[in-house]
Amino acid sequence: MTQLGRSTGCPSLDGVRVRTHRGRAALAVFGALALAGCAGLPGLHRAAAPTAAPAAATPPPRVLPPAPLTGPLLYHLLAGDIAAQRGRADVAATQYLDAAMETKDPRVAETAARIAGFAHRDAVGLKATERWLALEPDNLTAREVAAVLALRAGQEQEALAQLDRLVAAPGAAGQLAFARAVGALAGEPDKAPAIRVLKALVARHPDNAQAHLALGRVAFLARQLDLAGAEADRALVLRKDWPQAALLRAEVRIRQGDTDAAFKDLDHTVDVHPDDRGLRLAYARLLLQAGRLPAATRQFRVLLRQHPDDGDVLYALGLLSVDAGHLDDAHRYMERLLKLGQRANEAHYYLGRIAESQKDYQAAVTEYAQVDHGELRFEAQIRIAQILALGGDVPAARQRLDDLRQQYPTAALRVYLAEAQILREVKRYQDAMAVYNHALGEYPDNSDLLYGRALIAEHLGQLGRAERDLTLIIERDPANAQALNALGYTLADRTTRYQEALGYIQKALQLSPDDPAILDSMGWVQYRLKHYPQALSYLRRALNASGDAEIAAHLGEVLWVSGDHAAAGKVWKGALKDHPDNEALQNVMKRFAP
């Protein structure tokens, strides 16, 4: 048996290209404004915390003044567009600012502000938003952008003034603009300025629940949990059972370790707002993060009843069903996704995984082959190669992997690792060794490759090579529990250097005290040292934690040698029911109970 194999923003600036062909330069103003539809500064409008945001409101129709195309205006627009195409957003922002000063069309000032924000030219951006607000003083998005740029530029009073206007704005549009601005402020690396500004805002509006929630969200991201919890509580006093505030308070409590109270309160809030999709979805996701899978599944099922065509919910339920081993349910959910035309790649991939687990390899390959892009396509191609190899067609499997390596050159290392692992699984050990040696020529001293080569070397009886590779890993990374464990186990199993082996395994166990593979190694080295009671203790812990067949083989051997033949036979036979083809079990039973 071997222990080594155990594993312990806005669009790009291309959107502002000016269309000047066929003499249609008059379209420049309109062709240059593709960025104007973004919700906030490019890269800055992410939510401050995973809580629901106000529903989007339909903006009022924009009243635009005539915008005659003058010579200077055309020049600045063209210069800005050329700079943008060349990746010089800083120059583009300056040119668009100059263009904004030449026209009363507020969209040009808006574009200048957004490009400046993207380029982190905050002074230019502030001038652009000043022009924008001069042309559209009631535009809430302009104030949103101005608040972010002002805080970036260190102008906290200006940022406070803009947020003050936003939080006081009536209606859903004002709430949304304020929430977006706060989300952008929270995305800044240094949260302290935003917290200072929001504290000042709360002082001005002590009875505004939205202001308290904003401060709480940013404090949460800054890991100031006491402040975040206090602000969430205050927001809930002002707006009882407010879903956004209830979610924030729950997140704070979970982070503080009071998980039961968090979910009790959230359960109540969901009962008060049973049709709030965002609230229930966030609740289900928090349950998932907390490992409460049955409760999360119940919430997703409610969501599916309420929204039977919701692809995200179907996908979540499909994954939960896979995790729970309910493969028929998982298959049904993934098929529904395909019928709806949603998440087809993911659906085909997991239908392939389901078919593979049911040993319907032809169906698995058919599903995997339909995964046509993204990370899952890469994974699907590797699984097809594995199925081909296990089915006996190793050349076809290796050709597919070679093709994959050509298609994804930046992922060549992963393909080498997958190829060597597949060759090991089909017992082509010399071929696997050749792959590792070749890959190490391209990626010298890569720890994953060294570890894999050590595994093969140990199997081939090249103990010197295995020890050198594992020692090299440990020298570079003394806290690598996997390598420490592998070296310790190899020495205990294949040599008489038991005390040295014990030292490596002890270090690994200190790093990962509950890892079943390391517990097994500790049990095995204690057995080699003839410390049978200690060996049995560690091996029982390891088997209870994992159910691994090789650990069962070890435990049975120690029980047999200790004289308890009946207990040994019971352990082996029980493991054999679940792992009838396991070689380690079969070999140990032949040796001791033929």
Coordinates of C-alpha atoms in Angstrom, one line a residue:
M1 CA 0.0 0.0 0.0
T2 CA 1.2 3.5 -0.7
Q3 CA 0.4 6.6 1.4
L4 CA 1.8 9.1 -1.1
G5 CA -1.4 9.2 -3.2
R6 CA -3.6 10.5 -0.4
S7 CA -4.6 14.1 -0.5
T8 CA -4.8 15.5 2.8
G9 CA -16.9 47.0 -14.0
C10 CA -17.6 48.7 -17.0
P11 CA -16.9 47.7 -20.5
S12 CA -13.4 48.2 -22.0
L13 CA -12.6 51.5 -23.6
D14 CA -13.1 50.0 -27.0
G15 CA -16.7 51.1 -26.5
V16 CA -15.7 54.8 -27.0
R17 CA -14.4 54.4 -30.5
V18 CA -15.5 57.3 -32.7
R19 CA -17.0 56.3 -36.1
T20 CA -15.5 58.6 -38.6
H21 CA -15.6 56.5 -41.8
R22 CA -17.5 57.7 -44.8
G23 CA -17.3 61.3 -43.4
R24 CA -19.8 60.7 -40.7
A25 CA -17.8 62.6 -38.0
A26 CA -21.0 64.1 -36.6
L27 CA -21.7 60.8 -35.0
A28 CA -18.6 61.2 -32.8
V29 CA -20.4 62.5 -29.8
F30 CA -22.9 59.7 -29.7
G31 CA -20.4 56.9 -30.6
A32 CA -18.1 58.1 -27.8
L33 CA -20.6 57.7 -25.1
A34 CA -21.0 53.9 -24.7
L35 CA -19.6 54.1 -21.2
A36 CA -22.4 56.3 -20.0
G37 CA -24.6 53.4 -19.3
C38 CA -22.5 51.9 -16.5
A39 CA -23.9 52.0 -13.0
G40 CA -20.9 53.6 -11.4
L41 CA -17.2 54.2 -11.8
P42 CA -15.6 51.4 -13.7
G43 CA -14.5 48.7 -11.3
L44 CA -16.0 50.5 -8.3
H45 CA -19.6 49.6 -8.2
R46 CA -19.5 46.3 -6.5
A47 CA -21.8 45.8 -3.5
A48 CA -20.2 46.4 -0.1
A49 CA -21.6 43.2 1.4
P50 CA -23.6 40.2 0.1
T51 CA -26.9 41.7 1.1
A52 CA -29.8 42.7 -1.0
A53 CA -29.7 46.1 -2.7
P54 CA -32.7 48.4 -3.5
A55 CA -34.6 47.5 -6.6
A56 CA -33.6 49.4 -9.7
A57 CA -35.8 52.3 -10.6
T58 CA -36.5 53.4 -14.2
P59 CA -34.7 56.7 -14.7
P60 CA -36.6 59.6 -16.0
P61 CA -36.1 60.5 -19.7
R62 CA -33.0 62.5 -20.2
V63 CA -33.5 66.0 -21.6
L64 CA -30.6 66.8 -23.8
P65 CA -29.8 70.2 -25.3
P66 CA -28.6 70.7 -28.9
A67 CA -25.0 69.9 -29.2
P68 CA -23.4 71.5 -32.3
L69 CA -20.2 69.8 -33.4
T70 CA -17.5 72.5 -33.4
G71 CA -14.0 72.1 -34.5
P72 CA -12.4 72.0 -31.0
L73 CA -15.1 69.6 -29.8
L74 CA -14.4 67.2 -32.7
Y75 CA -10.7 67.4 -32.1
H76 CA -10.9 66.5 -28.4
L77 CA -13.3 63.7 -29.0
L78 CA -11.1 62.2 -31.7
A79 CA -8.0 62.6 -29.6
G80 CA -9.7 61.0 -26.6
D81 CA -10.9 58.1 -28.7
I82 CA -7.5 57.4 -30.2
A83 CA -5.9 57.6 -26.7
A84 CA -8.5 55.1 -25.4
Q85 CA -7.8 52.7 -28.3
R86 CA -4.1 52.8 -27.4
G87 CA -4.8 52.0 -23.8
R88 CA -4.0 55.6 -22.6
A89 CA -7.1 56.1 -20.4
D90 CA -5.3 59.0 -18.6
V91 CA -4.9 61.0 -21.8
A92 CA -8.4 60.0 -22.9
A93 CA -9.9 61.4 -19.7
T94 CA -8.1 64.7 -20.2
Q95 CA -9.3 65.0 -23.8
Y96 CA -12.9 64.2 -22.9
L97 CA -12.8 66.8 -20.1
D98 CA -11.6 69.4 -22.6
A99 CA -14.5 68.2 -24.9
A100 CA -17.0 68.6 -22.0
M101 CA -16.0 72.2 -21.6
E102 CA -16.8 72.8 -25.3
T103 CA -20.4 71.4 -25.2
K104 CA -23.5 71.5 -23.1
D105 CA -24.2 67.8 -23.7
P106 CA -23.8 66.3 -20.2
R107 CA -23.0 62.8 -21.6
V108 CA -19.5 64.1 -22.6
A109 CA -18.8 65.2 -19.1
E110 CA -20.2 61.9 -17.8
T111 CA -17.8 59.9 -20.1
A112 CA -14.9 62.1 -19.0
A113 CA -15.7 61.4 -15.3
R114 CA -16.0 57.6 -15.9
I115 CA -12.8 57.3 -17.9
A116 CA -11.0 59.4 -15.3
G117 CA -12.3 57.1 -12.6
F118 CA -11.1 54.1 -14.5
A119 CA -7.7 55.7 -14.9
H120 CA -7.6 56.8 -11.3
R121 CA -7.2 60.4 -12.5
D122 CA -9.3 61.7 -9.6
A123 CA -8.6 65.4 -10.0
V124 CA -9.6 65.2 -13.7
G125 CA -12.7 63.2 -12.7
L126 CA -13.8 65.7 -10.1
K127 CA -13.6 68.5 -12.7
A128 CA -15.6 66.4 -15.0
T129 CA -18.3 65.7 -12.4
E130 CA -18.4 69.4 -11.5
R131 CA -19.2 70.1 -15.2
W132 CA -21.6 67.2 -15.3
L133 CA -23.5 68.5 -12.3
A134 CA -23.5 72.1 -13.7
L135 CA -25.3 70.7 -16.7
E136 CA -27.5 68.2 -14.8
P137 CA -27.8 69.4 -11.2
D138 CA -30.5 66.8 -10.4
N139 CA -28.6 63.8 -11.8
L140 CA -28.1 61.4 -8.9
T141 CA -25.6 59.3 -10.8
A142 CA -23.4 62.3 -11.2
R143 CA -23.4 62.8 -7.4
E144 CA -22.7 59.1 -6.9
V145 CA -19.6 59.3 -9.1
A146 CA -18.6 62.6 -7.5
A147 CA -18.7 61.1 -4.0
V148 CA -16.4 58.3 -5.0
L149 CA -13.9 60.5 -6.7
A150 CA -13.9 63.0 -3.9
L151 CA -13.1 60.4 -1.3
R152 CA -10.4 58.9 -3.5
A153 CA -8.9 62.4 -3.8
G154 CA -8.9 62.9 0.0
Q155 CA -11.7 65.5 -0.2
E156 CA -13.8 64.0 2.6
Q157 CA -16.0 67.0 3.1
E158 CA -16.9 67.0 -0.6
A159 CA -17.6 63.3 -0.5
L160 CA -19.8 63.9 2.6
A161 CA -21.7 66.7 0.8
Q162 CA -22.5 64.4 -2.2
L163 CA -23.6 61.5 0.0
D164 CA -25.7 63.9 2.0
R165 CA -27.6 64.8 -1.1
L166 CA -28.0 61.2 -2.1
V167 CA -29.2 59.8 1.2
A168 CA -31.8 62.6 1.4
A169 CA -33.0 62.1 -2.2
P170 CA -36.6 60.7 -2.2
G171 CA -37.6 57.5 -3.9
A172 CA -36.0 54.3 -5.1
A173 CA -33.7 56.1 -7.5
G174 CA -32.0 57.9 -4.6
Q175 CA -31.7 54.7 -2.6
L176 CA -30.1 52.9 -5.5
A177 CA -27.6 55.7 -6.2
F178 CA -26.7 55.9 -2.6
A179 CA -26.3 52.2 -2.3
R180 CA -24.1 52.1 -5.4
A181 CA -21.9 54.9 -4.1
V182 CA -21.5 53.2 -0.7
G183 CA -20.6 49.9 -2.5
A184 CA -17.9 51.7 -4.5
L185 CA -16.5 53.4 -1.4
A186 CA -16.4 50.1 0.3
G187 CA -14.4 48.6 -2.6
E188 CA -11.5 51.0 -1.8
P189 CA -8.5 49.3 -0.2
D190 CA -8.4 51.7 2.7
K191 CA -11.8 51.7 4.4
A192 CA -10.9 54.3 7.1
P193 CA -11.8 57.4 5.0
A194 CA -15.2 55.9 4.0
I195 CA -15.9 55.0 7.7
R196 CA -15.1 58.6 8.8
V197 CA -17.3 60.1 6.1
L198 CA -20.2 57.7 6.8
K199 CA -20.0 58.4 10.6
A200 CA -20.3 62.1 9.8
L201 CA -23.3 61.3 7.5
V202 CA -25.0 59.3 10.3
A203 CA -24.4 62.2 12.7
R204 CA -26.3 64.4 10.2
H205 CA -29.1 61.9 9.7
P206 CA -29.4 60.0 13.0
D207 CA -32.9 58.7 12.1
N208 CA -32.0 57.5 8.6
A209 CA -31.8 53.7 8.5
Q210 CA -30.1 53.7 5.2
A211 CA -27.2 55.8 6.5
H212 CA -26.7 53.4 9.4
L213 CA -26.8 50.4 7.2
A214 CA -24.2 51.9 4.9
L215 CA -21.9 52.5 7.8
G216 CA -22.5 49.0 9.0
R217 CA -21.7 47.5 5.6
V218 CA -18.4 49.3 5.3
A219 CA -17.5 48.5 8.9
F220 CA -18.2 44.9 8.3
L221 CA -15.8 44.8 5.3
A222 CA -13.2 46.6 7.5
R223 CA -13.7 43.8 10.1
Q224 CA -14.9 46.3 12.6
L225 CA -17.6 43.8 13.7
D226 CA -18.8 45.6 16.8
L227 CA -19.5 48.8 14.9
A228 CA -21.1 46.9 12.0
G229 CA -23.4 45.0 14.5
A230 CA -24.4 48.2 16.3
E231 CA -25.3 50.0 13.0
A232 CA -27.3 47.0 11.8
D233 CA -29.2 47.0 15.1
R234 CA -29.8 50.7 14.9
A235 CA -31.1 50.4 11.3
L236 CA -33.5 47.6 12.5
V237 CA -34.8 49.8 15.2
L238 CA -35.6 52.5 12.6
R239 CA -37.0 50.0 10.1
K240 CA -38.2 46.9 11.8
D241 CA -37.5 43.6 10.0
W242 CA -35.7 45.4 7.2
P243 CA -34.2 42.5 5.1
Q244 CA -31.0 44.2 4.3
A245 CA -30.2 45.2 7.8
A246 CA -31.3 41.8 9.1
L247 CA -28.9 40.1 6.7
L248 CA -26.0 42.3 7.8
R249 CA -26.7 41.6 11.4
A250 CA -26.8 37.9 10.7
E251 CA -23.4 38.1 8.9
V252 CA -21.9 39.9 11.8
R253 CA -23.2 37.4 14.3
I254 CA -21.9 34.5 12.2
R255 CA -18.5 36.1 12.0
Q256 CA -18.6 36.5 15.7
G257 CA -19.5 32.8 16.3
D258 CA -23.1 33.3 17.3
T259 CA -24.5 31.3 14.4
D260 CA -27.6 29.9 16.0
A261 CA -28.9 33.4 16.9
A262 CA -28.1 34.7 13.5
F263 CA -30.2 32.1 11.7
K264 CA -33.0 32.3 14.3
D265 CA -33.4 36.0 13.6
L266 CA -33.1 35.5 9.8
D267 CA -35.7 32.8 9.9
H268 CA -38.1 35.3 11.5
T269 CA -37.3 37.9 8.9
V270 CA -37.9 35.5 6.0
D271 CA -41.3 34.6 7.6
V272 CA -42.1 38.3 7.6
H273 CA -41.1 38.7 4.0
P274 CA -41.8 35.3 2.4
D275 CA -41.8 36.6 -1.2
D276 CA -38.6 38.5 -1.0
R277 CA -36.4 36.5 -3.4
G278 CA -33.2 38.4 -2.6
L279 CA -33.6 37.8 1.1
R280 CA -34.4 34.1 0.9
L281 CA -31.6 33.5 -1.6
A282 CA -29.1 35.3 0.7
Y283 CA -30.4 33.3 3.6
A284 CA -29.9 30.0 1.7
R285 CA -26.4 31.0 0.7
L286 CA -25.5 31.8 4.3
L287 CA -26.8 28.4 5.4
L288 CA -24.7 26.8 2.7
Q289 CA -21.6 28.7 3.9
A290 CA -22.3 27.5 7.4
G291 CA -22.5 23.9 6.3
R292 CA -26.2 23.6 7.1
L293 CA -27.1 21.8 3.9
P294 CA -30.5 20.4 4.7
A295 CA -31.7 23.8 5.8
A296 CA -30.2 25.5 2.7
T297 CA -31.9 22.9 0.5
R298 CA -35.3 23.6 2.1
Q299 CA -34.9 27.3 1.3
F300 CA -33.8 26.7 -2.3
R301 CA -36.9 24.4 -2.7
V302 CA -39.1 27.2 -1.6
L303 CA -37.4 29.5 -4.0
L304 CA -38.0 27.0 -6.8
R305 CA -41.7 26.8 -6.0
Q306 CA -41.9 30.6 -6.1
H307 CA -39.7 30.9 -9.2
P308 CA -39.9 27.6 -11.2
D309 CA -37.7 28.9 -14.1
D310 CA -34.9 30.4 -11.9
G311 CA -31.7 28.8 -13.3
D312 CA -29.6 29.8 -10.3
V313 CA -31.9 28.1 -7.9
L314 CA -32.1 25.0 -10.1
Y315 CA -28.3 24.8 -10.3
A316 CA -27.9 25.2 -6.6
L317 CA -30.4 22.4 -5.9
G318 CA -28.6 20.2 -8.5
L319 CA -25.3 20.7 -6.8
L320 CA -26.8 20.1 -3.3
S321 CA -28.4 16.9 -4.6
V322 CA -25.1 15.7 -6.0
D323 CA -23.4 16.4 -2.7
A324 CA -26.1 14.5 -0.8
G325 CA -25.9 11.6 -3.2
H326 CA -29.4 12.1 -4.5
L327 CA -28.4 11.6 -8.1
D328 CA -31.9 11.1 -9.6
D329 CA -32.9 14.5 -8.2
A330 CA -29.7 16.1 -9.4
H331 CA -30.2 14.6 -12.9
R332 CA -33.7 16.1 -13.0
Y333 CA -32.6 19.6 -12.0
M334 CA -29.8 19.6 -14.5
E335 CA -32.2 18.4 -17.3
R336 CA -34.6 21.2 -16.4
L337 CA -31.7 23.7 -16.8
L338 CA -31.1 22.4 -20.3
K339 CA -34.7 22.7 -21.2
L340 CA -34.7 26.3 -20.0
G341 CA -31.6 27.0 -22.0
Q342 CA -29.8 28.2 -18.8
R343 CA -26.3 27.2 -17.6
A344 CA -26.0 24.6 -20.3
N345 CA -22.2 24.1 -19.8
E346 CA -22.6 23.4 -16.0
A347 CA -25.6 21.2 -16.6
H348 CA -23.8 19.0 -19.2
Y349 CA -20.7 18.8 -17.0
Y350 CA -22.6 17.6 -13.9
L351 CA -24.8 15.3 -16.0
G352 CA -21.5 13.8 -17.1
R353 CA -20.3 13.5 -13.5
I354 CA -23.6 11.8 -12.5
A355 CA -23.4 9.3 -15.4
E356 CA -19.7 8.6 -14.6
S357 CA -20.6 7.9 -10.9
Q358 CA -23.2 5.4 -12.2
K359 CA -20.6 3.8 -14.4
D360 CA -22.5 4.8 -17.6
Y361 CA -19.2 5.9 -19.2
Q362 CA -20.6 6.3 -22.7
A363 CA -23.3 8.7 -21.5
A364 CA -20.7 10.6 -19.4
V365 CA -18.5 11.1 -22.4
T366 CA -21.5 12.3 -24.4
E367 CA -22.3 14.9 -21.8
Y368 CA -18.7 16.0 -21.3
A369 CA -18.3 16.5 -25.0
Q370 CA -21.1 19.1 -24.9
V371 CA -19.2 21.4 -22.5
D372 CA -17.9 23.8 -25.0
H373 CA -16.1 26.7 -23.2
G374 CA -14.6 27.9 -20.0
E375 CA -13.0 26.2 -17.1
L376 CA -15.5 23.3 -17.1
R377 CA -14.6 22.5 -20.7
F378 CA -11.0 22.0 -19.5
E379 CA -12.1 19.7 -16.7
A380 CA -14.6 17.8 -18.9
Q381 CA -11.8 17.0 -21.4
I382 CA -9.6 15.7 -18.6
R383 CA -12.4 13.5 -17.4
I384 CA -13.0 12.2 -21.0
A385 CA -9.3 11.3 -21.1
Q386 CA -9.5 9.5 -17.8
I387 CA -12.6 7.5 -19.0
L388 CA -10.8 6.5 -22.2
A389 CA -7.7 5.4 -20.4
L390 CA -9.6 3.4 -17.8
G391 CA -11.5 1.8 -20.7
G392 CA -8.2 0.7 -22.2
D393 CA -7.6 3.3 -24.9
V394 CA -4.6 5.0 -23.4
P395 CA -3.2 6.4 -26.7
A396 CA -6.5 8.2 -27.4
A397 CA -6.5 9.5 -23.8
R398 CA -3.0 10.8 -24.1
Q399 CA -3.7 12.4 -27.5
R400 CA -6.7 14.2 -26.1
L401 CA -4.5 15.6 -23.3
D402 CA -1.8 16.6 -25.7
D403 CA -4.5 18.5 -27.7
L404 CA -5.7 20.1 -24.5
R405 CA -2.2 21.2 -23.7
Q406 CA -1.9 22.9 -27.1
Q407 CA -5.3 24.6 -26.7
Y408 CA -4.5 25.8 -23.1
P409 CA -0.8 26.5 -23.1
T410 CA -1.0 28.4 -19.8
A411 CA -2.5 25.3 -18.2
A412 CA 0.1 22.9 -19.4
L413 CA 1.3 22.1 -15.9
R414 CA -2.2 21.0 -14.9
V415 CA -2.4 18.8 -18.0
Y416 CA 0.9 17.2 -17.2
L417 CA -0.3 16.4 -13.6
A418 CA -3.6 15.0 -14.9
E419 CA -1.8 12.8 -17.5
A420 CA 0.6 11.4 -15.0
Q421 CA -2.2 10.7 -12.5
I422 CA -4.2 8.9 -15.2
L423 CA -1.2 6.8 -16.2
R424 CA -0.7 5.9 -12.6
E425 CA -4.4 4.8 -12.3
V426 CA -4.0 2.5 -15.2
K427 CA -0.7 1.2 -13.8
R428 CA 1.5 2.6 -16.5
Y429 CA 4.1 3.6 -14.0
Q430 CA 7.1 4.0 -16.3
D431 CA 5.1 6.2 -18.6
A432 CA 3.9 8.3 -15.6
M433 CA 7.5 8.6 -14.5
A434 CA 8.5 9.8 -18.0
V435 CA 5.7 12.5 -17.9
Y436 CA 6.9 13.7 -14.5
N437 CA 10.5 13.9 -15.7
H438 CA 9.6 15.8 -18.9
A439 CA 7.3 18.2 -17.0
L440 CA 10.0 18.9 -14.4
G441 CA 12.3 19.9 -17.3
E442 CA 9.7 22.6 -18.1
Y443 CA 8.8 23.4 -14.5
P444 CA 11.9 22.8 -12.4
D445 CA 11.4 22.1 -8.8
N446 CA 7.6 22.4 -8.9
S447 CA 6.3 20.9 -5.7
D448 CA 3.3 19.1 -7.2
L449 CA 5.4 17.5 -9.8
L450 CA 8.0 16.5 -7.3
Y451 CA 5.3 15.0 -5.0
G452 CA 3.8 13.0 -7.9
R453 CA 7.2 11.7 -9.0
A454 CA 7.9 10.7 -5.5
L455 CA 4.7 8.6 -5.4
I456 CA 5.7 6.8 -8.6
A457 CA 9.3 6.4 -7.5
E458 CA 8.1 4.8 -4.3
H459 CA 5.9 2.4 -6.2
L460 CA 8.8 1.4 -8.5
G461 CA 11.0 0.8 -5.6
Q462 CA 13.2 3.9 -6.3
L463 CA 13.2 4.9 -2.6
G464 CA 16.2 7.2 -3.0
R465 CA 14.5 9.2 -5.7
A466 CA 11.3 9.4 -3.6
E467 CA 13.2 10.6 -0.5
R468 CA 15.1 13.2 -2.4
D469 CA 12.0 14.7 -4.0
L470 CA 10.1 14.8 -0.8
T471 CA 13.0 16.2 1.1
L472 CA 13.4 19.0 -1.5
I473 CA 9.7 19.9 -1.0
I474 CA 10.1 20.0 2.8
E475 CA 13.3 22.1 2.6
R476 CA 11.4 24.7 0.7
D477 CA 8.2 24.4 2.7
P478 CA 8.8 23.0 6.2
A479 CA 5.1 23.3 6.9
N480 CA 4.0 21.0 4.0
A481 CA 2.1 18.4 6.0
Q482 CA 1.4 16.3 2.9
A483 CA 5.1 15.9 2.1
L484 CA 6.1 15.3 5.7
N485 CA 3.5 12.6 6.0
A486 CA 4.5 11.0 2.7
L487 CA 8.1 10.8 3.7
G488 CA 7.4 9.6 7.2
Y489 CA 5.0 6.9 5.9
T490 CA 7.5 5.7 3.2
L491 CA 10.3 5.4 5.7
A492 CA 8.0 3.5 8.1
D493 CA 6.6 1.2 5.5
R494 CA 9.7 0.5 3.3
T495 CA 12.7 0.9 5.7
T496 CA 13.6 0.3 9.3
R497 CA 14.2 4.0 10.0
Y498 CA 11.2 4.1 12.3
Q499 CA 12.3 6.8 14.7
E500 CA 13.1 9.1 11.8
A501 CA 9.7 8.3 10.2
L502 CA 8.0 9.1 13.6
G503 CA 9.6 12.5 13.6
Y504 CA 8.3 13.4 10.2
I505 CA 4.8 12.1 11.0
Q506 CA 4.6 13.9 14.3
K507 CA 5.4 17.2 12.5
A508 CA 2.7 16.5 10.0
L509 CA 0.2 15.6 12.7
Q510 CA 0.9 18.9 14.5
L511 CA 0.1 20.8 11.3
S512 CA -3.1 18.7 10.5
P513 CA -4.2 16.9 13.6
D514 CA -7.5 15.6 12.1
D515 CA -6.2 14.4 8.7
P516 CA -7.2 10.7 8.4
A517 CA -4.1 10.0 6.1
I518 CA -1.8 11.3 8.8
L519 CA -3.6 9.6 11.6
D520 CA -3.2 6.4 9.6
S521 CA 0.6 7.0 9.1
M522 CA 0.9 7.6 12.9
G523 CA -0.9 4.3 13.5
W524 CA 1.3 2.5 11.0
V525 CA 4.6 3.8 12.5
Q526 CA 3.4 2.9 16.0
Y527 CA 2.7 -0.6 14.7
R528 CA 6.2 -0.8 13.2
L529 CA 7.5 0.2 16.7
K530 CA 5.3 -2.6 18.2
H531 CA 3.3 0.0 20.2
Y532 CA 0.1 -1.9 19.4
P533 CA -2.4 0.0 21.7
Q534 CA -1.3 3.3 20.3
A535 CA -1.4 2.0 16.8
L536 CA -5.0 0.8 17.2
S537 CA -6.1 4.1 18.7
Y538 CA -4.8 6.2 15.8
L539 CA -6.0 3.7 13.1
R540 CA -9.5 3.6 14.6
R541 CA -9.7 7.4 14.5
A542 CA -8.5 7.4 10.9
L543 CA -11.0 4.8 9.8
N544 CA -13.9 6.5 11.6
A545 CA -13.0 9.8 9.9
S546 CA -12.7 8.5 6.4
G547 CA -13.9 4.9 5.8
D548 CA -10.8 4.4 3.6
A549 CA -10.2 0.8 2.5
E550 CA -6.4 1.0 2.9
I551 CA -6.8 2.3 6.5
A552 CA -9.2 -0.6 7.1
A553 CA -6.4 -3.0 5.8
H554 CA -4.0 -1.5 8.3
L555 CA -6.4 -1.6 11.2
G556 CA -7.2 -5.2 10.5
E557 CA -3.5 -6.2 10.3
V558 CA -2.8 -4.6 13.7
L559 CA -5.8 -6.3 15.2
W560 CA -4.7 -9.6 13.8
V561 CA -1.1 -9.3 15.0
S562 CA -2.4 -8.2 18.4
G563 CA -4.3 -11.5 18.6
D564 CA -7.9 -10.3 17.9
H565 CA -8.5 -12.3 14.7
A566 CA -12.3 -12.0 14.9
A567 CA -12.2 -8.2 15.1
A568 CA -9.7 -8.1 12.2
G569 CA -11.9 -10.3 10.0
K570 CA -14.9 -8.1 10.8
V571 CA -13.0 -4.9 9.8
W572 CA -11.7 -6.4 6.6
K573 CA -15.0 -7.9 5.5
G574 CA -16.9 -4.7 6.3
A575 CA -14.5 -2.7 4.2
L576 CA -14.6 -5.3 1.4
K577 CA -18.4 -4.8 1.0
D578 CA -17.8 -1.1 0.1
H579 CA -14.5 -1.6 -1.8
P580 CA -14.6 -5.1 -3.4
D581 CA -11.8 -4.4 -5.8
N582 CA -9.3 -2.8 -3.4
E583 CA -5.9 -4.5 -3.8
A584 CA -4.7 -3.5 -0.3
L585 CA -7.6 -5.3 1.3
Q586 CA -7.3 -8.3 -0.9
N587 CA -3.6 -8.6 -0.3
V588 CA -3.7 -8.3 3.5
M589 CA -6.5 -10.8 3.7
K590 CA -4.5 -13.3 1.6
R591 CA -1.5 -12.9 3.9
F592 CA -3.3 -13.3 7.2
A593 CA -6.6 -15.1 6.5
P594 CA -6.3 -17.0 3.2

